[in-house]
Structures are given as C-alpha cells and as structure tokens.
Tab-separated table of C-alpha atoms and ligand atoms in Angstrom:
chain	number	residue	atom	x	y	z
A	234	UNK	CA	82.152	-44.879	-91.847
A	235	UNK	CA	79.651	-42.705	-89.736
A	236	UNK	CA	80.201	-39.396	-90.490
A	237	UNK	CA	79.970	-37.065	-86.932
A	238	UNK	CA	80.640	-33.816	-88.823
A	239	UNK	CA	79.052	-30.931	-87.686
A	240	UNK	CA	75.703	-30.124	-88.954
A	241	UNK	CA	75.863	-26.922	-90.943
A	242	UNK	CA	73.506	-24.308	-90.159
A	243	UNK	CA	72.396	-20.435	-90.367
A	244	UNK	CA	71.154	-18.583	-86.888
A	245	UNK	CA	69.438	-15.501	-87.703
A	246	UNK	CA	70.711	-13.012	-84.476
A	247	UNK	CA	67.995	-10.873	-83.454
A	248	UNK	CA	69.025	-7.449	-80.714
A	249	UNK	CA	66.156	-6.084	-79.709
A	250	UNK	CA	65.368	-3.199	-77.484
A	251	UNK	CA	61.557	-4.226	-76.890
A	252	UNK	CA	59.637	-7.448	-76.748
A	253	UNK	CA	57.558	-6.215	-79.658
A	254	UNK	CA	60.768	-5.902	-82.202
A	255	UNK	CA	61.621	-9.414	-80.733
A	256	UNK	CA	58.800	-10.454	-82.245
A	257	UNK	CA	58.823	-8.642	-85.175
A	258	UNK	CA	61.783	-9.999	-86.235
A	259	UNK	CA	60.969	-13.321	-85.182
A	260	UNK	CA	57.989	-13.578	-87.168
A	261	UNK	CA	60.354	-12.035	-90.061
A	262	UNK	CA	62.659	-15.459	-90.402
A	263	UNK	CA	60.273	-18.256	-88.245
A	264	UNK	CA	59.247	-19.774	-91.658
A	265	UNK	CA	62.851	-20.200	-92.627
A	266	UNK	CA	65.117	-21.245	-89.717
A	267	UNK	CA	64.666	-23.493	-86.308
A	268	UNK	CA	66.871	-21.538	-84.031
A	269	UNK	CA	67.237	-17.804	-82.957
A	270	UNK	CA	70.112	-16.361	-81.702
A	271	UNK	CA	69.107	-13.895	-78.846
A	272	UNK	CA	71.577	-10.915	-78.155
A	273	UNK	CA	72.003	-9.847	-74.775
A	274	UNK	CA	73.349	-6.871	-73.616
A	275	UNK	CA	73.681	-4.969	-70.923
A	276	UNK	CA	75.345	-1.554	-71.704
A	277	UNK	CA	78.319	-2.920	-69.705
A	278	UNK	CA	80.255	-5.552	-71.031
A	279	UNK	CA	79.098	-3.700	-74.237
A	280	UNK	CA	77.619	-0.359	-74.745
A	281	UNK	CA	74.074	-1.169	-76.026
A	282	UNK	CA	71.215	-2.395	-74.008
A	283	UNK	CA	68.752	-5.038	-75.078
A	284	UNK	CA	65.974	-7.048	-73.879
A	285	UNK	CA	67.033	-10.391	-71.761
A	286	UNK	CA	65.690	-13.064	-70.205
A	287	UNK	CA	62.796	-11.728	-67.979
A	288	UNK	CA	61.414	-10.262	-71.360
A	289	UNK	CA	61.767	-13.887	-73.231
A	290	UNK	CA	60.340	-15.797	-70.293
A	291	UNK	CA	57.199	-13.996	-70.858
A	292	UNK	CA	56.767	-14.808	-74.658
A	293	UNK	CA	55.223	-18.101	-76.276
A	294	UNK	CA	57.450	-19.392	-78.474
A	295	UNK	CA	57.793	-22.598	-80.829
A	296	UNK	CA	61.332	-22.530	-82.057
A	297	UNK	CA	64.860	-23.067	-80.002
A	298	UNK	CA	66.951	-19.809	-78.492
A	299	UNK	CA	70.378	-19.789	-78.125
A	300	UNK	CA	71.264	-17.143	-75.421
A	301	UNK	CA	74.203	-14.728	-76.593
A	302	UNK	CA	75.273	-13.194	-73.272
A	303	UNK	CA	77.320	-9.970	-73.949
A	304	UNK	CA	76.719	-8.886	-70.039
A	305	UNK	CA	78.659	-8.484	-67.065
A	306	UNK	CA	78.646	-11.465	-64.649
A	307	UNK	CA	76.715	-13.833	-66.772
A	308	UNK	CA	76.669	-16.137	-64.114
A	309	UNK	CA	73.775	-13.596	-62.457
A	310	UNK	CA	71.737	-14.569	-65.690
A	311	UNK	CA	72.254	-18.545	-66.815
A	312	UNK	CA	69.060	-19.470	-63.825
A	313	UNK	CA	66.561	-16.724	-64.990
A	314	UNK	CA	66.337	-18.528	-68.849
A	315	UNK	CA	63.092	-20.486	-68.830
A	316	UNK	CA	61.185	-20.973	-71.625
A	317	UNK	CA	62.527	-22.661	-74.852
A	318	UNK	CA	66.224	-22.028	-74.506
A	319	UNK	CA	68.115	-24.715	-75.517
A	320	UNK	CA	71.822	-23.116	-75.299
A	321	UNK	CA	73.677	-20.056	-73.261
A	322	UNK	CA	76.328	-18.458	-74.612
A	323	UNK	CA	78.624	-16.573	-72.230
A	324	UNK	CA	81.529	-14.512	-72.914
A	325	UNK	CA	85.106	-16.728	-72.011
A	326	UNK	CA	86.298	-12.831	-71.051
A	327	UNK	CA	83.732	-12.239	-68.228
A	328	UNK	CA	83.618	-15.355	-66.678
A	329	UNK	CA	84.583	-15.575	-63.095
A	330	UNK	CA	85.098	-19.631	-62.773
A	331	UNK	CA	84.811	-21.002	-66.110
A	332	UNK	CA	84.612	-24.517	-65.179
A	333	UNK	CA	81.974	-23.853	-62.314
A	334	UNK	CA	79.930	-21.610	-64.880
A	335	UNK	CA	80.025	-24.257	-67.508
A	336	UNK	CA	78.710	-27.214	-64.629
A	337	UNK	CA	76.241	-24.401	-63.962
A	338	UNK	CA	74.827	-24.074	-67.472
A	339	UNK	CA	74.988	-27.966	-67.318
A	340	UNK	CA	73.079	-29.096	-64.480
A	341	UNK	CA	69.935	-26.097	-65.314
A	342	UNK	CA	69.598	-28.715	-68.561
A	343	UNK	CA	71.110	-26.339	-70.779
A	344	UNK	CA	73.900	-27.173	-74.054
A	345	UNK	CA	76.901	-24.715	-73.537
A	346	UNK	CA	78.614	-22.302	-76.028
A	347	UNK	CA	81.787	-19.973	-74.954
A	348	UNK	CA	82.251	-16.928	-77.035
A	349	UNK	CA	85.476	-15.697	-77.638
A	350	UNK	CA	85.891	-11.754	-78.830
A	351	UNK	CA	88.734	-10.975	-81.315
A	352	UNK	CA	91.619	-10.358	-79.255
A	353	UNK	CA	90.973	-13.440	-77.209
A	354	UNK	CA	93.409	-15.837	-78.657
A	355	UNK	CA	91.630	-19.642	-79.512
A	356	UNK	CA	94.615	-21.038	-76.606
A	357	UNK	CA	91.718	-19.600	-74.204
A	358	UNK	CA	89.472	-22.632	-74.942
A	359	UNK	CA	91.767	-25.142	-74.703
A	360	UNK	CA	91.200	-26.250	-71.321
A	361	UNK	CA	87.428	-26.493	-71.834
A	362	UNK	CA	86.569	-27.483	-75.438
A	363	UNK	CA	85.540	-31.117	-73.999
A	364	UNK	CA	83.165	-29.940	-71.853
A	365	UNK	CA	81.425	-27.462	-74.023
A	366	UNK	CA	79.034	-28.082	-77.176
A	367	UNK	CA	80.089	-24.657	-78.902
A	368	UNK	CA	82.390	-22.752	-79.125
A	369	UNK	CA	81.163	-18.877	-80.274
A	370	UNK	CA	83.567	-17.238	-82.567
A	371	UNK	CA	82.984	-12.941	-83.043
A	372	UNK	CA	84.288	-11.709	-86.215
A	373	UNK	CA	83.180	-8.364	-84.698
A	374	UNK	CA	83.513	-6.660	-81.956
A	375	UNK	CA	80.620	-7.024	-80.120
A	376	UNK	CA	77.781	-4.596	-79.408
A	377	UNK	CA	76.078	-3.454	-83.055
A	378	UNK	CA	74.984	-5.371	-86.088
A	379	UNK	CA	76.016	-3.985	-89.574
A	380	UNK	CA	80.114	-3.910	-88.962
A	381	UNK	CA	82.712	-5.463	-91.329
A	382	UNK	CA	84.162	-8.676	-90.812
A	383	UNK	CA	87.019	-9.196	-89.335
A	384	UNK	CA	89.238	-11.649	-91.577
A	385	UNK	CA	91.965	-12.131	-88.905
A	386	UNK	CA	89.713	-14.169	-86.800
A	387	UNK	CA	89.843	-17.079	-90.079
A	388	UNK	CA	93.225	-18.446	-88.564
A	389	UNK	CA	91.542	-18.442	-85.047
A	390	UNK	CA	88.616	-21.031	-86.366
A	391	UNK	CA	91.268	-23.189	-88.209
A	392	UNK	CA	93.055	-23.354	-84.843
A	393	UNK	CA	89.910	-23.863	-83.063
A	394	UNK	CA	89.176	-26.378	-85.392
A	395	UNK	CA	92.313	-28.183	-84.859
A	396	UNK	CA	91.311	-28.777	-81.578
A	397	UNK	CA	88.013	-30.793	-82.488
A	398	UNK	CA	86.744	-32.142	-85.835
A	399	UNK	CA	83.368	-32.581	-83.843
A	400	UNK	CA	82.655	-29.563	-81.793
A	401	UNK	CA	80.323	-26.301	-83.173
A	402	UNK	CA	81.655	-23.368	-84.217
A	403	UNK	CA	79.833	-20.757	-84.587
A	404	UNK	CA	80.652	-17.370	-86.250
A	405	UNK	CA	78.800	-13.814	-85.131
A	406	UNK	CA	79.213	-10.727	-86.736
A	407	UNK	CA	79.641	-9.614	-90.445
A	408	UNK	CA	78.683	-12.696	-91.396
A	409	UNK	CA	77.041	-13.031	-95.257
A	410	UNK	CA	77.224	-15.313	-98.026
A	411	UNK	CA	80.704	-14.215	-98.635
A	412	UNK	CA	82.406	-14.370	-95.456
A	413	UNK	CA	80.049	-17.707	-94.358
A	414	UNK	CA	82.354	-19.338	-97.324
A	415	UNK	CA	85.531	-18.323	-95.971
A	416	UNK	CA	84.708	-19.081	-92.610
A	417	UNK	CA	83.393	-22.275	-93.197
A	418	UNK	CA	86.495	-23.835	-95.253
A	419	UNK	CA	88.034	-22.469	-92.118
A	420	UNK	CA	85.727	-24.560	-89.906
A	421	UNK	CA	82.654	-23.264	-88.942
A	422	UNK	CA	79.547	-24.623	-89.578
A	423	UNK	CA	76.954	-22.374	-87.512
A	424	UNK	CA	76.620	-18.964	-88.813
A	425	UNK	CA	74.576	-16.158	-87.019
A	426	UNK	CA	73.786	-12.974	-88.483
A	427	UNK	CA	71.174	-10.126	-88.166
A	428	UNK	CA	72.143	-7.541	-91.359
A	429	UNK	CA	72.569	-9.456	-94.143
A	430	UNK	CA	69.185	-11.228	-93.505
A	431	UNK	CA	66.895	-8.784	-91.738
A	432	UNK	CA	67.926	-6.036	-94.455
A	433	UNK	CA	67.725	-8.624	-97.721
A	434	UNK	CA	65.256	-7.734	-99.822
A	435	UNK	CA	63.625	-11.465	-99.640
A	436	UNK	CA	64.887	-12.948	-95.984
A	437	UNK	CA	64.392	-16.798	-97.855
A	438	UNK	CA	67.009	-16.155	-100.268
A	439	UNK	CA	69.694	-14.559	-98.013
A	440	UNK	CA	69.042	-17.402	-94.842
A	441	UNK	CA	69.340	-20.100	-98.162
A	442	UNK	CA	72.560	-18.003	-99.563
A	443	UNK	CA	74.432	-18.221	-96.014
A	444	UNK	CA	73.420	-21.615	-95.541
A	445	UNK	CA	74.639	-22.830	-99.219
A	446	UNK	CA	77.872	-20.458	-99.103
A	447	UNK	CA	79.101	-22.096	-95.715
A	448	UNK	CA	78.250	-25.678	-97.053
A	449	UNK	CA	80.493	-24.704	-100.110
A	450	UNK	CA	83.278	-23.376	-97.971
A	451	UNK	CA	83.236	-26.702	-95.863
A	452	UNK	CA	83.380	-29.189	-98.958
A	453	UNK	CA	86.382	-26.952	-100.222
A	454	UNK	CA	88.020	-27.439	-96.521
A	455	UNK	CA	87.559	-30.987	-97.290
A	456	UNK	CA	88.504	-31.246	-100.180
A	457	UNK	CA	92.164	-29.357	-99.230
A	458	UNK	CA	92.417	-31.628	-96.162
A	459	UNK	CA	92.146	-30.376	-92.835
B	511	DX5	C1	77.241	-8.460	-82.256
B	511	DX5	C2	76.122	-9.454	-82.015
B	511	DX5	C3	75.759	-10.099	-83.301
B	511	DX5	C4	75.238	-9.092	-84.283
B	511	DX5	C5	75.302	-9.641	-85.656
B	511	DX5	O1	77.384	-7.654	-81.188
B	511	DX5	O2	76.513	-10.467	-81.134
B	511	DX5	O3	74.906	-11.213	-83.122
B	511	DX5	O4	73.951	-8.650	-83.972
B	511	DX5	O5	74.967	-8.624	-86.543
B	511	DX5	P1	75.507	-8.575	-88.028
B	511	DX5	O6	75.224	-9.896	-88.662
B	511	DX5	O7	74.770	-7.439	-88.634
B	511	DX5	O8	77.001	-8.314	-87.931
B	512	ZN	ZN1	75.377	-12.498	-81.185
C-alpha cells in the first residue's frame, strides 16, 4: 500500500532584527536542516519587529525558506518574496479574502501554509484545508521565542488532523523534544523552533532530539489508531 504520510521534519525558526543575525543563525543550523523558518513581524499584528522580505531578497542562499508572516495585511507582502522561498505562511486572523490570498500565494509559484493562533478554533480551516499544503499550528502566542507551550492547542491538531491524514501540520512555539512527542501523536509532523535549538549546547543533538521525539510521538499515534 503506498504510504502518503506526512514526512516528518524539524524547522529551525530564526527572528532576526538584522540581516547579519539572519545569518548568524543560519550558518548556526545549515549543516543540520534543509529548511528555515523565517519570522516576520511587523510590530503590529505582533509587538516585535524583524527583518522581512526586502532584507532576504538581498542574501544568497542555498537552502528553502518558509515565510512566517506575523504582519498586518500580509497580502502587501506575498509579491515582494524572491529568492529561495518555497512557502508563505500567513496568519488565517489577518487575512482579508482568504481564498483570493491563498490563489495569490498560488499563482507567484509559491506552496501555502495558514497559521492559526491559539484562540482560533481548527473549524477556521475547514473551508480551505484542500487548497492549502500546511496548515501552521502556534502553541504560543506569537511574537517572542522562549515561552511555554501551550498544551490546549494538542486537541486542536487532533481535530486538524481529522480533517486530513495527508496535509502538514506544523507546530511553532515551545516546541522541544518533549512537547514535539506530544504533538506529534497528536498529528504533527513539522516542528519549528528557535530556543530549544539555538540555546542547546550542541545544535546537532537538539535538531536530531526534536526530529526523533516527533517520529516517536507519531508511531505511538499509530499505534493507538487515529
Ligand atoms: C513565535 C514565532 C516562533 C518562535 C519560536 O512568535 O513564530 O517561530 O520564534 O520560538 P521558540 O521555539 O523559542 O518558542
Ligand atoms: Zn514562527
């Protein structure tokens, strides 16, 4: 039987305030991952400011980007991503037209991921989960790496879960080798985080402890039926 389960992986998420901590950081995890997760704020739809995507345009890179986009009218951004993004991320809660946004993101050549924050119930998604590649769980409230976890969002991934066996979902915020178990016998199988790997004392063995602790999370999921 071909198995279309989701491919399980860890996205180290990188907020930087210059192009130079970008790169820091990048340089920091590219021997150990394929993809970055890019966190973009604009001191609006959260209260922190980062670089975005005139910054990244300029940079040569040789890995994939997902774009995070914790902004205010995210539809002002999606055309201004150039270089070596392969997926943009808006938020489901400041999204004008969400169908229009998502043909948007579509016809610029890029895959789609909604993020949902934690009061926005997983009925949000319904309407769109066919025509989107990922959908963006936070187990934080967004705006700062290095909170807690917020264990009420499990029984929002089951549900989301229950909605496609074959769609990404991705968790963000709080995420380490503990809660990347419990959140992947919920159902997720793409897990970004910044603390738990950029503060690790070796960055190999905390990407490889994520990665293994969501893989063992999904077999138990499995193995308890879904
Ligand atoms: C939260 C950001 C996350 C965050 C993750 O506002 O979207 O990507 O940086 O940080 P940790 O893993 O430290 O919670
Ligand atoms: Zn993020």
């Amino acid at each position: 039987m071909p198995d279309d389960s989701p491919h399980l992986d860890v996205v180290p998420a990188i907020l930087a305030k210059s192009v130079s901590e970008f790169e820091r950081r990048v340089a920091q995890v590219r021997p150990y991952v394929h993809k970055i997760q890019l966190d973009v704020m604009d001191g609006r739809f959260v209260p922190n400011i980062t670089i975005g995507p005139d910054h990244i345009n300029e940079i040569d890179m040789d890995f994939l980007l997902e774009a995070h986009l914790m902004v205010r009218r995210p539809e002002d951004y999606i055309d201004r991503f150039e270089k070596n993004t392969y997926m943009i991320i808006p938020h489901i809660e400041s999204l004008i037209h969400v169908g229009d946004s998502i043909d948007q993101i579509k016809s610029d050549g890029f895959k789609v991921g909604i993020a949902l924050n934690p009061p926005t119930p997983a009925s949000e998604i319904v309407d769109y989960i066919s025509k989107i590649d990922q959908v963006l769980v936070m187990t934080v409230h967004p705006g700062f790496s290095g909170q807690g976890f917020i264990p009420e969002m499990l029984p929002k991934i089951r549900e989301i879960r229950k909605l496609s066996q074959t769609i990404d979902i991705a968790v963000d915020g709080g995420i380490n080798a503990h809660t990347a178990y419990d959140c992947g016998k919920a159902g997720a199988n793409s897990f970004a985080a910044a603390s738990s790997i950029f503060a690790a004392p070796d960055i190999r063995q905390a990407v490889s402890d994520i990665l293994e602790a969501g893989k063992k999370g999904w077999a138990a999921r499995n193995r308890h039926g879904r």
